[in-house]
Amino acid sequence: MPTPGTKMPTPAQETLRARPVLRPAALLACFLALVMPAAAPAAAEAPIDRQAVVSRHDPTHDRLAPEAPLSVGNGGFAFTFDATGLQTFPGDGGKNLPLVTMSDRHWHTFPNPQGYTYEQTLSDYEVEGRSVSYSDGQNGDAGQHIRRNPHRMSLAQIGLVLRKENGDRAAEGDLSEINQRLTLWAGEATSRFTFRGQTVEVQTVGDPQRDAVAVRVTSPLVASGDVGVELRFSYPTGEWGYPVQSFDQPERHSTKMFQTPGRAVFVRTLDGDGYWVDARLGDGAQIEQVAAHHAVVTQPGSDVLELVVDFPATGPAPTDLDDDNRDDNRDNGATPLSFASLRDASAKHWEAFWRSGAAVDLSESQDPRWRELERRVVLSQYLTAIQCAGPMPPQETGLTTNSWHGKGHLEMHPWHAAQFALWDRSEMLTPSLAWYEEILPAARAIAERQGYAGVRWPKMTGPHGVSSPSGVGEFLIWQQPHPILFADLVYRADPSHETLERYSELVVETADFMADIAVWDEEGQRYVLGPPLIPAQECYPRRSTMNPTFELVYWRWALQTAAEWSERLGRKPNPAWREVASKIAQPTVMDGYYAAVESAPLLNRHDHPSMLCALGVMPKSDLIDTATMSRTLDTVLEDWDWPTTWGWDFPVMAMTAARLDRPEDAVDCLLMDAPKNVYLANGHNYQTERLPLYLPGNGGVLWAVAQMAGGWEGAPDRPAPGFPAAPAWVVRHEGFIESP
């Protein structure tokens, strides 16, 4: 899996940097430079001290803090742990998060003895005089089975064994003097606490390449066997949310352990699925399988216990453990499986990450809110890097816990990942773009079943692109242009012929469907969207809703961008793209501001204020009048049901305010005091007990700040145009890619 690091410019980027495009203003400046006396050169601004910016926001805990556990990971794998540094006291849901070990590459499917089929979930809807099938049967037995499968699972629970003097296991109250810090610059957590009058220190790191975690436990209690490490294996529940795993069904799965000195391999079988686990022990460590799905590691006679646990994604378990093939199914350059090696690799990886891409320093600002915004920016970079940069679009709760059975929600993908390109880290976006290419056959099958050209992207899906049955999700369309948005953002970072060729099929197939699903309205001489349709603001009836404001603007932008994409390659674009784009319906205006949709009800004042996306997420277009959009923002700010909004709505409002040249409002929106705009000590965007974290909020903050600091096409000619002026806000920034 590609990992973030220092990125070398492409030949095309080198050419662009060596030969910048000279606009008229720049040409005038060149002329004046020739004829006017030379002025004294201005002092170059010193680079941002990136380590200082990052380090002042290291998350710390002085208690167990079950609502805000920390994680290490690499984008497609994450290990989440409590203040002991391991999964010693896993939560049971609600405000106490379950502590799990998750990967993008490991999924489980329940057996289907009833033979449920996808066809059982389909219903027909009349569109232009013909029947079009939608998978809306989520409540039937077949629908529930397909929605739940496949689901992400927790690969292992790795916790401390803490024995009291009488041999009983320790409880949370038996720990004192807790002190935990996640050093972001190195990707290493150090957790200290006192137990039985002795200090216990745990160091935790993740592998930048493998699905692996390494731990070092130091304490006098290790030598006596009163402190050790345990591995417990569970059966997945497949539930929406909690609990993710069950330890009460040992008969439904099997765990076989094979060992040699210094190594143990666990072969896991769960119904028709399986995986294997490679545990590497420090010298002299011992491991014992104490129950069917439970093993304990101890280090007799030593104060230090080291353990690396790897979850290889492919291939069978090794048959010869003495061979010590440390790379197993990995590239030859993979890090050896030892704590020291992983710790060193983690430190190099995270320093390279923080030194790459863009950066923001707000510390010279006089507005006291600068520290909280900068904290959200720093922690959101870390969280999206470890949870949202894997080989497929993430679920809304990433790799920390399950929501919607662990499946990705494609309409949310930009709120996780658009920021990667704008922060000049496109290599963290491209793995999931490749996944869209992998599921082209599945997306094409949806379009063909419904009688449309091109590909229709699913909304809620597992790794194979099967669209989960839903009475809401199946009628969303705003996920459809996303691959064009992603391709355009990658092209802005790397404007090369190779980029154009690489994503041409995605762009063309996506646009073909978009043009074909638009319906010609003869009476209005325009193209319309829907019904059936549910907009991004999901509280509208699917059988009658049409022409949502955001989607109309997004449709035009994406189809125009697709045409330009083909022309850059010297190819003739599908004429339907520009035909639909030029004649798409106008957004509906009510009482001087934009409605959410054209059909009744025109605007519900709860959930997402999605019409604001039409200027903010989207660039300026002739479909949107700025004065009308400014009044739209006013009416949202004056009268909206804030408890029903979601974490990404606040970045939406900020981006809209910024493009309207209302920078004070932009910052106020981004930092609004609202129930779902809360960011916990670990940086996660808390929503509800059902959604204790929400990564679209984190990605949204980064998207908004990239636009507000780095600017956009047509932005006011001043530094950080989306922020208020100095001295209230002094925004030092570097490395951003300009937004559309």
XYZ file of N, CA and C in Angstrom, residues 26 155 231 256 293 316 390 465 522:
27
model
N 1.081 39.351 -14.215
C 2.468 38.941 -14.075
C 3.326 39.511 -15.202
N -9.815 -8.040 14.492
C -8.907 -9.159 14.226
C -8.359 -9.789 15.497
N -3.715 -12.208 23.983
C -4.399 -12.106 22.696
C -5.688 -12.903 22.800
N -6.283 -22.001 15.860
C -5.228 -23.003 16.036
C -3.886 -22.294 16.135
N -9.605 -19.613 22.342
C -9.337 -18.392 21.576
C -8.576 -17.374 22.413
N -1.544 -18.117 2.456
C -1.737 -19.060 3.566
C -0.723 -18.813 4.668
N -6.663 4.073 3.024
C -6.468 2.688 2.643
C -6.901 2.386 1.223
N -18.190 -3.712 -4.096
C -19.007 -2.751 -4.825
C -20.472 -3.106 -4.921
N -39.682 18.627 -21.638
C -40.042 19.317 -22.875
C -40.717 20.652 -22.587
